[in-house]
Every structure is written in C-alpha cells, then in structure tokens.
XYZ file of C-alpha atoms in Angstrom:
734
model
C 94.225 125.921 116.127
C 97.362 127.841 115.119
C 99.707 129.075 117.612
C 100.140 133.002 117.130
C 103.059 133.102 119.338
C 105.072 129.983 117.942
C 108.449 129.596 118.692
C 109.740 127.206 116.389
C 113.052 125.668 115.827
C 114.223 124.067 112.430
C 117.151 122.004 112.010
C 118.557 120.926 108.965
C 120.666 117.784 108.530
C 123.759 117.734 106.486
C 123.883 114.017 106.670
C 127.803 114.167 106.271
C 127.942 115.102 102.606
C 125.021 112.979 101.657
C 122.615 115.512 101.680
C 124.959 118.606 101.882
C 126.890 117.698 98.688
C 124.042 118.033 96.666
C 121.616 120.741 98.577
C 122.845 123.778 99.896
C 121.888 123.382 103.394
C 122.887 126.854 104.531
C 120.465 128.586 102.199
C 117.667 126.173 103.452
C 118.510 126.927 106.715
C 118.671 130.919 105.928
C 115.353 130.270 103.696
C 113.691 128.881 107.063
C 114.812 131.565 109.485
C 112.516 134.074 107.181
C 109.096 131.957 107.600
C 106.711 132.865 109.982
C 107.093 131.678 113.822
C 110.527 130.202 113.331
C 112.990 131.672 116.045
C 116.027 129.320 115.349
C 117.607 127.364 112.490
C 120.734 125.740 112.207
C 122.721 123.100 110.709
C 123.725 119.813 111.896
C 126.040 117.423 110.742
C 124.337 114.489 111.923
C 121.160 115.251 113.815
C 120.448 111.645 114.641
C 123.924 111.360 116.575
C 124.472 111.886 120.270
C 125.754 115.369 119.541
C 123.066 116.205 117.538
C 120.190 115.159 119.978
C 121.854 117.229 122.631
C 122.161 120.502 120.276
C 118.499 119.954 119.679
C 117.501 119.592 123.330
C 119.961 122.439 124.138
C 118.018 124.713 121.734
C 114.640 123.645 123.197
C 115.663 124.480 126.582
C 117.657 127.909 125.815
C 115.427 128.967 123.151
C 111.920 128.106 124.646
C 111.191 126.114 121.722
C 107.145 125.155 121.393
C 107.901 122.742 118.279
C 110.637 121.563 116.661
C 110.926 120.489 112.494
C 113.718 118.056 111.742
C 114.740 118.029 108.083
C 116.780 114.871 107.114
C 115.964 111.324 106.033
C 112.973 109.541 106.336
C 110.645 110.270 109.288
C 109.697 106.008 108.997
C 112.592 105.628 110.963
C 113.907 108.308 113.023
C 110.833 110.360 113.495
C 110.398 108.264 117.291
C 114.084 108.817 118.085
C 113.519 112.723 117.669
C 110.350 112.542 119.566
C 111.907 110.845 122.768
C 114.632 113.476 122.324
C 112.784 116.219 122.595
C 110.224 114.549 125.138
C 113.632 114.577 127.582
C 113.914 118.140 127.129
C 110.445 118.887 128.275
C 108.602 119.209 124.821
C 105.971 117.133 123.831
C 106.502 114.349 121.131
C 103.628 115.196 119.334
C 105.092 119.067 118.791
C 107.761 117.626 116.631
C 107.421 117.310 112.813
C 110.091 115.686 110.450
C 110.497 116.114 106.559
C 112.713 113.921 104.318
C 114.980 116.353 102.409
C 117.404 113.383 101.455
C 115.071 110.929 99.474
C 112.766 113.370 98.732
C 114.833 116.319 97.340
C 118.807 115.518 97.251
C 118.877 112.331 95.843
C 116.130 112.380 93.761
C 117.405 115.664 92.080
C 121.077 114.863 92.586
C 121.625 115.572 88.930
C 120.321 119.221 89.471
C 121.550 120.833 92.678
C 119.637 124.004 92.108
C 116.303 122.329 91.848
C 117.329 120.147 94.863
C 118.022 123.074 96.936
C 114.810 124.930 96.167
C 112.745 121.877 96.807
C 114.267 121.122 100.112
C 113.443 124.806 101.198
C 109.901 124.205 99.857
C 109.485 120.910 101.962
C 110.673 122.618 104.999
C 108.301 125.518 104.389
C 105.728 122.711 104.166
C 106.749 121.426 107.403
C 106.687 124.696 109.243
C 103.511 125.434 108.293
C 102.045 122.253 109.309
C 104.062 122.770 112.902
C 102.043 125.989 113.418
C 98.974 123.186 114.094
C 100.685 120.861 115.882
C 99.365 119.730 119.093
C 100.664 117.494 122.054
C 99.864 113.851 121.318
C 97.475 112.130 123.763
C 99.197 109.926 126.033
C 97.089 106.676 127.134
C 97.888 104.085 130.149
C 95.886 100.681 130.356
C 96.333 98.349 132.910
C 96.000 94.691 131.583
C 93.504 92.151 133.275
C 95.629 89.277 134.105
C 93.215 86.548 132.691
C 92.965 85.060 129.245
C 90.141 83.775 126.857
C 90.615 80.989 124.850
C 87.940 80.372 121.993
C 88.035 77.015 120.793
C 88.846 73.739 122.442
C 90.965 71.918 119.619
C 94.581 71.255 120.178
C 95.624 74.634 119.294
C 92.938 76.094 121.922
C 94.075 73.442 124.312
C 97.818 73.980 124.003
C 97.493 77.498 124.556
C 95.641 77.074 127.564
C 98.132 74.784 129.305
C 101.161 77.189 128.361
C 99.281 80.218 130.115
C 98.079 77.957 132.986
C 101.365 76.458 133.286
C 102.553 80.285 133.379
C 100.395 81.294 136.388
C 97.877 82.933 134.495
C 93.692 81.802 134.706
C 92.297 80.680 131.468
C 89.097 80.307 130.413
C 88.497 77.905 127.483
C 85.102 78.296 125.519
C 84.188 75.112 123.181
C 81.023 75.125 121.053
C 80.875 71.326 121.125
C 80.428 69.093 123.954
C 83.856 67.411 123.909
C 87.014 69.274 123.557
C 89.439 67.915 120.924
C 88.023 69.617 117.641
C 88.684 67.820 114.199
C 91.664 65.692 115.835
C 88.959 64.018 118.240
C 87.935 62.359 114.552
C 91.231 61.310 113.332
C 92.418 57.731 113.900
C 95.734 58.362 114.031
C 98.906 61.079 114.194
C 100.517 61.687 110.878
C 104.098 61.640 112.562
C 104.198 58.095 113.993
C 100.481 56.764 113.541
C 100.236 56.626 117.232
C 96.281 56.574 118.049
C 94.826 60.041 118.105
C 92.473 59.144 120.757
C 95.262 58.340 123.109
C 97.133 61.493 122.363
C 94.433 63.715 122.756
C 92.955 62.076 125.974
C 96.177 63.101 127.851
C 95.523 66.805 126.697
C 92.284 66.804 127.609
C 92.721 65.245 130.743
C 95.635 67.943 131.559
C 93.333 70.802 130.684
C 90.152 69.635 132.559
C 92.039 68.870 135.614
C 94.262 72.044 135.801
C 93.369 74.137 138.650
C 93.687 77.929 136.651
C 91.862 76.785 133.708
C 87.835 76.714 133.381
C 86.410 74.678 130.656
C 83.139 76.007 128.819
C 81.473 73.533 126.556
C 78.445 73.774 124.822
C 79.433 77.350 124.720
C 79.429 80.399 122.300
C 80.574 83.771 122.398
C 77.691 86.119 121.792
C 79.139 89.592 122.766
C 82.386 91.339 122.767
C 82.728 94.676 124.806
C 85.669 96.354 126.579
C 89.225 97.765 125.078
C 92.524 96.685 124.579
C 93.802 94.665 127.849
C 90.461 94.791 129.556
C 87.896 92.446 127.343
C 84.473 91.772 128.729
C 83.296 88.743 127.077
C 79.797 87.172 127.112
C 78.878 83.528 126.457
C 75.661 81.300 126.303
C 77.179 77.966 128.170
C 75.460 75.024 129.034
C 78.312 73.333 131.198
C 81.359 74.472 133.210
C 83.900 73.678 135.347
C 85.067 76.379 137.880
C 88.424 77.531 138.624
C 89.752 75.467 141.457
C 88.135 72.495 141.066
C 90.396 69.223 140.619
C 88.033 66.777 139.848
C 86.478 65.814 136.329
C 82.734 66.429 136.917
C 80.097 65.493 134.598
C 77.507 68.299 134.491
C 74.051 67.612 133.218
C 72.901 68.818 130.219
C 70.882 72.304 130.850
C 68.579 73.183 127.628
C 68.444 76.961 128.767
C 71.629 78.525 128.004
C 73.645 80.153 131.065
C 74.839 83.371 129.925
C 78.594 84.150 131.538
C 80.662 87.119 131.345
C 84.266 86.556 131.126
C 86.904 89.231 131.917
C 90.379 88.800 129.765
C 93.179 90.912 129.406
C 94.028 88.925 125.915
C 92.040 86.825 123.828
C 93.579 83.525 121.734
C 91.240 82.838 118.919
C 91.393 78.921 118.031
C 88.083 78.204 116.573
C 89.465 75.536 113.842
C 88.483 74.918 109.947
C 86.318 72.193 108.723
C 86.613 70.270 105.708
C 84.714 71.180 102.495
C 81.584 69.081 102.442
C 81.763 67.601 98.476
C 77.990 68.610 98.353
C 76.868 66.148 95.576
C 80.312 66.707 93.653
C 82.363 63.614 92.701
C 79.620 61.019 93.408
C 79.777 61.584 97.174
C 77.021 59.566 99.079
C 79.136 59.219 102.273
C 78.958 55.562 101.835
C 81.062 53.973 99.043
C 82.346 57.636 98.201
C 83.946 59.329 101.261
C 85.537 62.611 102.490
C 88.989 61.731 104.033
C 87.643 62.481 107.725
C 84.401 60.402 106.921
C 86.670 57.701 106.355
C 88.437 57.937 109.399
C 85.687 56.565 111.384
C 86.087 53.153 109.669
C 89.911 53.341 110.172
C 89.228 54.138 113.774
C 87.308 51.026 114.196
C 89.940 48.907 112.049
C 87.135 47.506 109.870
C 88.299 48.428 106.719
C 86.062 46.079 104.513
C 87.335 47.477 101.177
C 89.596 45.667 98.366
C 89.758 48.349 96.154
C 90.323 51.766 97.702
C 91.191 54.963 95.464
C 92.138 58.497 96.802
C 91.761 61.324 95.020
C 93.990 64.289 96.116
C 93.188 67.983 95.699
C 89.209 67.203 95.404
C 87.662 70.263 95.465
C 90.879 72.715 95.997
C 93.361 74.517 93.837
C 90.394 75.439 91.444
C 88.097 78.843 91.048
C 86.396 78.150 94.063
C 89.072 77.057 96.739
C 92.389 78.408 95.066
C 94.840 77.396 97.768
C 96.676 74.104 98.509
C 94.887 72.920 102.217
C 98.529 71.454 103.012
C 97.240 68.582 105.005
C 95.388 66.512 102.359
C 98.490 64.572 101.140
C 99.749 63.604 104.555
C 96.394 62.406 105.538
C 95.913 60.237 102.378
C 99.405 58.709 102.861
C 98.727 57.985 106.474
C 95.352 56.448 105.575
C 96.751 54.353 102.839
C 99.249 52.718 105.122
C 96.610 51.993 107.731
C 94.743 50.432 104.884
C 97.629 48.111 103.778
C 97.998 47.173 107.402
C 94.382 46.278 108.032
C 94.011 44.624 104.418
C 97.696 43.675 103.127
C 96.139 42.729 99.725
C 93.753 45.662 99.030
C 94.555 47.662 96.223
C 95.204 51.210 97.065
C 95.725 53.991 94.388
C 96.171 57.498 94.827
C 95.839 60.207 92.161
C 97.793 63.208 92.755
C 98.616 66.375 90.864
C 101.762 66.795 93.202
C 102.502 65.739 96.386
C 103.184 67.826 99.369
C 105.543 66.438 101.762
C 107.121 68.823 103.871
C 110.051 67.267 105.552
C 112.285 64.346 105.321
C 109.625 62.117 107.531
C 107.094 62.596 105.253
C 108.966 61.839 102.032
C 109.876 58.725 103.738
C 106.280 58.038 103.853
C 105.807 57.905 100.523
C 108.698 55.316 99.839
C 107.156 52.980 102.361
C 103.875 53.423 100.705
C 105.517 52.317 97.404
C 107.178 49.394 99.370
C 103.991 48.041 100.140
C 102.397 48.536 96.997
C 100.356 51.639 96.992
C 100.059 52.945 93.603
C 100.677 56.652 92.586
C 99.045 58.108 89.613
C 99.603 61.623 88.494
C 96.958 63.431 86.684
C 97.120 66.655 85.021
C 94.980 69.735 86.144
C 93.874 70.384 82.760
C 92.331 66.777 82.134
C 90.605 65.821 85.521
C 89.892 62.159 86.563
C 86.251 61.401 85.371
C 84.135 59.512 88.194
C 81.071 57.600 87.756
C 79.460 55.189 90.413
C 81.545 52.358 89.740
C 84.890 53.412 88.560
C 87.458 56.385 88.244
C 88.795 57.016 85.264
C 92.089 59.131 84.829
C 94.945 59.657 82.347
C 98.100 59.313 83.840
C 100.644 62.296 83.087
C 103.347 60.169 83.053
C 102.681 58.008 80.139
C 99.156 59.566 78.949
C 97.375 56.415 79.168
C 93.834 56.196 80.350
C 93.117 54.011 83.103
C 89.980 52.701 84.455
C 90.000 51.959 88.155
C 87.223 50.593 90.046
C 86.265 51.070 93.663
C 84.741 49.837 96.448
C 86.258 53.185 98.352
C 86.484 56.394 96.663
C 88.148 58.659 99.312
C 88.000 62.188 98.549
C 91.101 64.437 99.775
C 88.657 67.508 100.319
C 90.428 71.113 101.658
C 90.062 72.786 104.957
C 87.968 75.997 104.747
C 86.946 78.647 107.232
C 84.155 77.765 109.606
C 80.760 79.298 108.153
C 80.526 81.549 111.037
C 84.075 82.864 110.785
C 82.548 86.331 109.908
C 80.565 86.613 112.969
C 83.467 86.165 114.914
C 85.359 88.290 113.284
C 82.997 91.163 113.494
C 82.658 90.517 117.156
C 86.679 90.850 117.752
C 87.365 93.062 114.494
C 89.860 90.570 113.161
C 90.571 90.862 109.337
C 89.966 88.061 107.237
C 91.731 86.742 104.119
C 90.015 86.088 100.755
C 89.259 82.746 102.133
C 87.816 83.581 105.194
C 90.431 82.693 107.594
C 91.250 85.182 110.361
C 94.769 87.261 110.366
C 95.843 88.702 113.653
C 95.897 92.514 113.670
C 99.059 94.179 112.074
C 99.501 97.083 114.407
C 103.018 95.923 114.728
C 103.445 97.626 111.691
C 103.637 100.819 113.365
C 106.499 100.273 116.160
C 105.639 102.255 119.447
C 102.577 103.949 118.354
C 99.752 101.783 118.998
C 98.951 99.402 121.768
C 98.906 95.822 120.795
C 95.217 94.678 120.599
C 96.225 91.585 122.801
C 94.155 88.994 120.143
C 96.211 86.565 119.115
C 95.314 83.545 116.209
C 96.502 80.210 116.511
C 96.061 77.072 114.302
C 93.767 76.244 111.357
C 91.733 79.160 112.054
C 94.583 81.219 110.500
C 95.285 78.805 108.043
C 95.025 75.002 107.031
C 98.090 73.290 108.848
C 98.825 69.740 110.045
C 98.398 68.763 114.064
C 102.367 69.433 114.302
C 101.925 72.899 113.158
C 98.598 73.474 115.044
C 100.417 72.604 118.427
C 103.120 74.908 117.710
C 100.933 77.583 117.010
C 98.844 77.151 120.060
C 101.978 77.082 122.503
C 103.163 80.234 120.573
C 100.066 81.994 120.732
C 99.807 81.097 124.844
C 103.611 82.393 125.124
C 103.032 85.354 123.086
C 99.804 86.191 125.235
C 101.604 85.434 128.339
C 104.675 87.830 127.674
C 102.105 90.494 126.616
C 100.212 90.319 130.151
C 103.614 90.298 132.105
C 103.772 93.869 130.980
C 101.246 94.716 133.595
C 100.365 97.656 131.707
C 100.666 99.705 128.450
C 101.608 102.939 127.948
C 101.997 104.632 124.698
C 101.310 107.863 122.280
C 98.194 107.030 120.009
C 97.190 108.967 116.984
C 93.802 108.157 117.831
C 90.695 110.125 116.586
C 88.693 112.195 118.743
C 84.926 113.643 118.467
C 84.009 117.247 119.069
C 80.606 116.579 121.081
C 79.292 119.992 120.017
C 79.477 119.121 116.221
C 78.453 115.751 116.545
C 74.482 115.125 115.258
C 74.684 111.349 116.268
C 74.243 110.208 112.417
C 75.797 107.141 113.102
C 78.238 107.229 109.610
C 81.470 106.578 111.291
C 81.075 103.399 113.081
C 80.594 101.432 109.855
C 83.514 102.963 108.518
C 85.879 102.171 111.313
C 87.850 98.964 110.315
C 89.125 98.420 114.001
C 85.407 98.576 115.854
C 86.655 101.565 117.573
C 83.776 103.745 117.157
C 80.543 103.430 118.920
C 77.125 105.571 119.566
C 76.394 106.461 122.981
C 72.707 107.803 124.247
C 73.141 111.433 125.554
C 70.668 113.865 127.188
C 69.815 115.542 123.996
C 67.727 113.994 121.300
C 71.058 113.239 119.211
C 73.593 110.222 120.259
C 77.356 111.011 120.697
C 80.048 109.035 118.648
C 82.476 108.147 120.967
C 86.073 106.811 120.014
C 88.074 104.202 121.882
C 91.505 105.382 121.838
C 93.238 101.998 122.671
C 91.127 100.407 119.547
C 91.730 103.068 116.998
C 94.106 102.312 114.401
C 94.698 106.021 113.202
C 94.008 105.740 109.309
C 91.746 108.995 109.272
C 88.833 107.487 107.379
C 86.128 108.350 109.886
C 87.766 112.129 109.724
C 86.659 112.260 106.007
C 83.591 110.194 106.524
C 82.040 112.495 109.138
C 79.239 114.960 107.371
C 79.518 117.494 110.079
C 83.216 117.296 110.451
C 83.075 116.282 114.369
C 85.948 113.842 114.284
C 89.771 114.967 113.987
C 93.091 113.134 114.447
C 96.372 114.515 115.839
C 99.081 114.957 113.293
C 97.200 114.766 110.423
C 94.253 116.877 111.082
C 92.297 119.164 108.427
C 94.292 122.559 109.449
C 97.568 120.588 109.008
C 96.820 119.093 105.783
C 95.561 122.398 104.477
C 98.505 124.330 105.545
C 100.881 122.031 103.688
C 99.166 122.360 100.778
C 99.085 126.051 100.837
C 102.422 126.275 101.597
C 103.314 123.547 98.880
C 101.887 125.856 96.342
C 102.958 129.021 97.389
C 106.709 128.554 97.240
C 109.161 129.396 94.168
C 109.402 126.682 91.905
C 112.872 125.011 91.279
C 114.749 125.970 87.971
C 115.190 122.645 86.244
C 115.541 118.938 87.100
C 117.016 116.163 84.985
C 114.795 112.897 84.854
C 116.827 109.557 84.883
C 113.771 107.611 84.501
C 111.744 109.310 81.760
C 115.014 110.878 80.325
C 115.083 114.631 78.961
C 115.383 117.942 80.843
C 111.983 119.228 82.622
C 111.531 122.787 82.769
C 109.663 124.016 85.828
C 110.445 127.695 85.627
C 106.792 129.349 86.702
C 105.601 125.721 85.958
C 102.630 123.913 87.032
C 102.892 121.881 90.729
C 101.585 118.322 91.063
C 100.914 117.104 94.716
C 101.162 113.581 95.411
C 99.305 112.601 98.351
C 100.980 109.207 99.564
C 99.915 106.767 101.991
C 103.104 106.248 104.110
C 102.717 102.472 103.800
C 102.914 102.325 99.859
C 103.195 105.537 97.805
C 104.955 107.724 100.112
C 107.181 104.636 101.022
C 107.782 104.249 97.107
C 108.937 107.913 96.509
C 111.271 107.603 99.284
C 112.432 104.479 97.774
C 112.876 105.865 94.566
C 115.130 108.861 95.881
C 117.371 105.995 97.877
C 117.848 103.823 94.452
C 119.081 106.900 92.833
C 115.892 107.193 90.430
C 114.466 111.059 89.906
C 111.349 112.588 89.013
C 110.300 116.268 88.306
C 111.015 118.766 91.070
C 107.328 119.997 90.571
C 106.152 117.000 91.883
C 105.766 117.504 95.719
C 104.925 114.769 98.144
C 102.318 115.165 101.204
C 102.969 111.944 103.575
C 99.088 110.674 104.960
C 98.818 107.749 107.209
C 96.595 105.890 104.639
C 94.902 106.735 101.367
C 91.469 107.245 102.998
C 92.581 110.085 104.763
C 92.592 112.158 101.908
C 89.387 114.349 102.030
C 87.934 115.738 98.732
C 88.346 118.989 100.431
C 91.966 118.596 100.589
C 91.833 117.811 96.765
C 89.428 121.114 95.766
C 91.958 123.349 98.340
C 94.832 122.238 96.277
C 93.156 123.243 93.127
C 91.712 126.639 94.450
C 95.553 127.446 95.145
C 96.797 126.633 91.742
C 97.779 123.078 91.638
C 97.687 121.740 88.245
C 97.305 118.324 89.235
C 96.609 115.885 92.376
C 97.835 112.252 92.269
C 96.916 109.977 95.185
C 99.165 107.127 95.515
C 97.811 104.493 97.665
C 98.213 100.572 98.552
C 97.425 97.987 96.047
C 93.793 96.427 96.289
C 93.620 93.791 99.016
C 96.942 95.159 100.666
C 95.832 98.170 103.111
C 97.078 98.153 106.242
C 93.862 99.176 107.575
C 91.512 96.948 106.026
C 89.627 98.889 103.427
C 90.983 102.234 103.425
C 92.283 102.026 99.674
C 88.548 100.974 98.502
C 87.216 104.079 100.467
C 89.802 106.372 98.840
C 88.856 104.708 95.257
C 85.322 105.523 95.680
C 86.176 109.337 96.934
C 88.695 110.090 93.925
C 85.772 108.679 91.584
C 82.893 110.480 93.055
C 85.099 113.669 92.860
C 85.902 113.129 89.347
C 82.369 113.170 88.072
C 81.671 116.075 89.937
C 84.500 117.753 88.386
C 83.497 116.539 85.220
C 79.824 117.481 85.503
C 81.013 121.069 86.456
C 83.038 121.428 83.588
C 86.465 120.864 85.053
C 88.977 118.614 83.661
C 88.906 115.324 85.757
C 92.144 114.000 84.244
C 93.867 116.435 86.598
C 93.069 114.238 89.497
C 94.688 110.667 89.202
C 95.191 107.446 91.492
C 98.206 105.085 91.678
C 97.981 102.012 93.811
C 101.236 100.579 94.153
C 103.620 98.428 96.324
C 106.209 100.049 98.810
C 109.091 98.411 97.051
C 107.965 99.127 93.648
C 109.377 102.812 93.094
C 109.210 102.169 89.319
C 105.403 102.200 89.443
C 104.700 105.519 91.168
C 107.218 106.969 88.650
C 105.517 105.423 85.825
C 102.170 107.082 87.315
C 103.913 110.217 87.466
C 105.078 110.139 83.952
C 102.033 109.295 82.567
C 100.566 112.322 84.239
C 103.094 114.636 83.184
C 102.775 113.679 79.426
C 99.412 115.153 79.867
C 100.928 118.610 79.934
C 101.406 118.311 76.103
C 97.956 118.746 75.536
C 97.485 122.035 77.517
C 94.659 124.217 76.184
C 94.527 128.087 76.668
C 92.631 127.706 79.584
C 95.422 125.908 81.192
C 93.662 123.022 82.078
C 94.827 119.222 80.794
C 92.608 118.046 78.272
C 91.413 114.330 78.573
C 88.209 112.338 78.754
C 86.670 111.516 81.964
C 87.527 107.522 83.205
C 86.903 106.340 86.533
C 89.930 105.125 88.442
C 90.103 101.382 88.724
C-alpha cells in the first residue's frame, strides 16, 4: 500500500564525470524535488564511496527518510551496498530502490545530452513512483540440522560420506542395491594404474561401514522429502541398516517387508550415479559374442579371456541424435580393456574402431602408445560412414586411406555411453533439482543472486551430474562432502528474501500455483473452511514471480516486484515528457521523439535487462523513447501489465527474456512465451494490432541481439495508420 506521508530521498550520482559530463545531474536532482513524496534530493560525486555512503546515511537520519532512491550505475552490482548502508542508518534494506542512469541513459545517449538528461529524469521518476510502494523485506533465520543425507553408495557417495564423517558430521548413506560400490563394483581394474577395482573398493567400503558416524541403509529408496532448507526430513524404505555408533560389520538378514525410516538432514548430497546405455537389439548385441564394455568386465575380472579376435567399437550409441554428447569414459575403458586382453592373450588380435580418441592428460596419451607397442590396431572411421555389423564380422572404411576392411570377431565390445538413470526424474521431483536435456542433475543456481537467497544445501556429485571417470568421480565426491561440511558449519542462515507470500483471505485453494513453482516451494494446506490454502516456503522460494502471475484471484504477492510497484513504474514512464532527439549508433540516423511514441521494454534482469545495460557499457545506443523496466524473470510479466501500458498510451511493449533452455528459474521463459502468445491472440481478436506486443529471447552478453529486436520493432513505425496503431499481421512468438 502506498505511504501517503512518504518522506523520500533521492541521490543522483555524478560518477565522477562519467555521468555528469553527459547528463545534467543538477537538472535531474531539481526535477526529482518536484515529485510527490520527495523531501530531499542531492547530487553526489560518488554515492558508492565511503563519503557518499556517509552522506546518504546522514540524510536518512537527519531528514527522517522513509525510503531512498539512488540513481547511478547498475543495481546488479551496487544495490546490496546501498541497502547495507541504509540498514546501518536504521532504514530497512527493502526500502531502497536503485536505478541505472549511467548505462541506461548517459552512455546509451552520449551523443545527445538533452535526450540523456530527459531520459535520466524519467527513470528517476519511475523509481520514485515504485518507491512509494516499497515495503520492508522479510528477514529469515534458519538453524541448520547438523546431519547429512547421502543418496547413492557408489564411489562418489562413499567419498562424500567419509569427508563429512571425518569432519565430525553424522551421515546417513542410502543405497538402492544390496552392496555398496555402484558401477565400480562391476569393473575389473582402475584406469589409472590397472589396480584391481575390487581391492580399492573394498578398502573404501570397509572405511564407510566401520566409521562410527556413518549409518548405512542398503536396499533402500528415498520415497519422500519434506521440510525446508537446512532442516530436511527424508523418508526411506529400507531392508537393512547399520546404526550410528556400531563398529562391527554386522550382516543383517533380508527382510521382505520394507522398513520406513525417517532421516533428518541439514544438507543432502545426490550421488545416484548413471548407467550404461543398453543397446536394446542394436549392433547385433546378444550379451555373449557382442557385449557392452560393462558386460565384458566380468570376463576380464575372471582372467579368462577366450577370444582371439576382439573388435571394439567406440561411440556405439553416443554422439548421435539419441545421445548427442560424448560420455567421456568409453575411450579410457576401451584402452584399459585392450591392454588387459593383450596381457591375458598376447597373441589375440585387438582392433579399436574410433571416431576420435578422448584421452585427457598425458598419462592417458601414454596408454595409447603402450597399446600400439603391443600391437593393438587403431582404425578411425568417419561419422558419415559408420561401421556395418553382422553376426560374423565388422566392415569398416578406414578414414585414413578410405579402404574397406572386414574384421571377423570372436568378441565385439560396444563402448556404449553412460546415461541418466531411469528414475532420475523422480529424484529430481522429490528434491526440486533441475535436469539438463540428457536427464542429468544440476545443482540449484541460487548463487547467481548473491546474498538474496539461502543456499538450498543440496549438492550433486559423480556421474549423476555428468559422465566422468573414476578419478573425477572421487574428486567430486570429496568436493561435495567438504562443501556440505562448510555449509553446515555456518550453524544458521540469515538473509533477506524476495519470497512470495499468500494473502489467506483471497486464496481460493484452486491449486494452480504449486505446479508453476520451479522450486517446489508452494504446498496446499487444509484449513477449517472448505477451501485449502496455498502456503509458500520462503526458504525454498526462488523469487521468480511466476506464481504471482499464475494465481487466478491474485492472492500471491512478492516484495520489490509487486503489481502496485510495476504498474506505478509504467504509469510514471508514460506520463513523463519525451526527450528531444537521439542519435542511434547501431541503426544509424536521427530519431525524432518529440511527442513521439514510447516503447516499454520489460527486461529479465538476467538476460534482457542485462543486455540493455551492456549496450550502454559498450557505447552502443538505442532510441531514447525505449524505456526499460527491470523484472526478476520474464515470467513475472503479467498480461495485465501489458494492458495497463497500452491503456496509458504506450505505443509498444517488448518483453526481453532468456533464450530457451537458459532460464535461471527453470521454465520461466516458457511460461512467459505462452502468455505473450495468448495475449497477442486476444488482442488480435479484439481488433488491436498484436504487433505492438513483441518478445525477444536474448543472452545477457549479446546487446546487439536486443538492439536488433528494438530496431525491427521501430521499423514498424513507418507503417502507421490514421488510428495511430502499428500495422502488421498476427504471428505467434517463437
């Protein structure tokens, strides 16, 4: 709600001469003094300096300021600084608004100081309008449970568990199989030194099972995850366990009825691993003469290689349309297996068919030389001419000489890639983990907004993250364990959060919002009335604003980007006088904007808004009637915001969001695209030109892309009709 008795202070940054040499900052300050609620406005040489911060703090105290607007450089780097300074002066950090008049005005319009000055004054007016609706940011504190759950008992999971337990933190290790060890349990030897994998693994398994701070649950599955950041409660179905404090390797009897166990944890490490792609009838695979690398390991482990002619086919099922990536471990496995075959049967013919060899590091390059020394044959084939396989032989065209070779085999070993486990989607859903296109896990990217959100305390290690060799698996496990240890040693988390909140009196319990939250932060709770209530967990909320837009009765709001604040900026932007002119260094020519149209660009701060700022930093320019409005995500743009802009006289609206697949909040840009397309349909159905609403999906480091989108939009101005509407046919946004 707007504060009718608001006492607002505005501080204009000269940035030395970087802003002041282009923008008449004295005029901007005078203009700000005329705005409703402003009781103090002044220029400062460098507000971010020690002297400048002290001046702001003094004004907060002496003038009794209720909110502060700082007009200077990018809020992406300095907003937290001014918030902390104001908090030290007794003003809540949520009552500070920062607006960029350096990259957003001075630098993009440096060839036209008049336009730059008018634009700066307009941006300040928009910030003041928003500041009238600012509210204190909610503050949260969460104590961290000093226990860790590790999901997955392979090398990564065991390494992480030992790192934590040796650091004094109790660990519960959950493994779906009867035995620990993961895929390494099925290997005959390590890549690095050829040491028997069973011996190396036994040592690590024994260390885990005998550690007094490690509880092992085998034949166990995670079935439910409750709680919040720092205090998770995870339910598992288990058939065996080893209690904390036990130092004996007790063998528990198999219990067919699962035991439901509840585990409390302050952090969770996901090390569920991957699995080799099964050929499923491809490549003549029969599991006897034609085997995968993993299937062949059993024969190598027994030391009974009875094949005299062995052909190895690399990239069998990878780097194609189904699995486009390189698995990263197949080449190393093939080299190690080739050497084991030659040691077991020196006279065996071993031929390795490859597209190219991935041998990272000198030690692996030496393996190739050693393999050649013992007469392992290497034949490279072209991706456009794959080897042909029948039941007796492999026919291949060598890329070196183009000659066809027919290679009879007793064993054909398929180097199939590691792929995500089929249950990875369920685990991602339980923990709210993002997955890449191949189904592997990625850690939540909360660190991209420093100091605003709590770290979720969920870490990913090993091949659950991406295919890597055993050396990297062990390193990642140790890294995840030490990071979790450092995380828990904070004791508690304290932070401000842009967390959404629900107005209980407005919530109808429709259940729309939980499915739109990429962080799993919203749940439905029963209440005394017939209607359920949506509840937002502030510790898990990422602050994208998607639920705010999706809520039918508008019962959800979020601080710093609520509807009143966005609408106030729109209205202020469209009621300020236009600049006189603007020289465009990108499209060329003189833009006349006297009384001309205004185009609002709603920019996601991680892409579109960042790209506009970078345009200024690089000395590029765009017309002065292009007015940016910062949003946390493209999903925060409500169709009502667009309609309000048009009702208040906007000639056009552009939404600038992240490219597909790169949204910092998961699918925020997908929701935004759908809403834009629906709104364009509605506008067309009611005789309103939908071309006045456009979308651009850009990278933050590509200012040329957003300027190109602006240029294309401005070209439509050349076809204005008498109604003043831009002409053009409707087409959905791609």
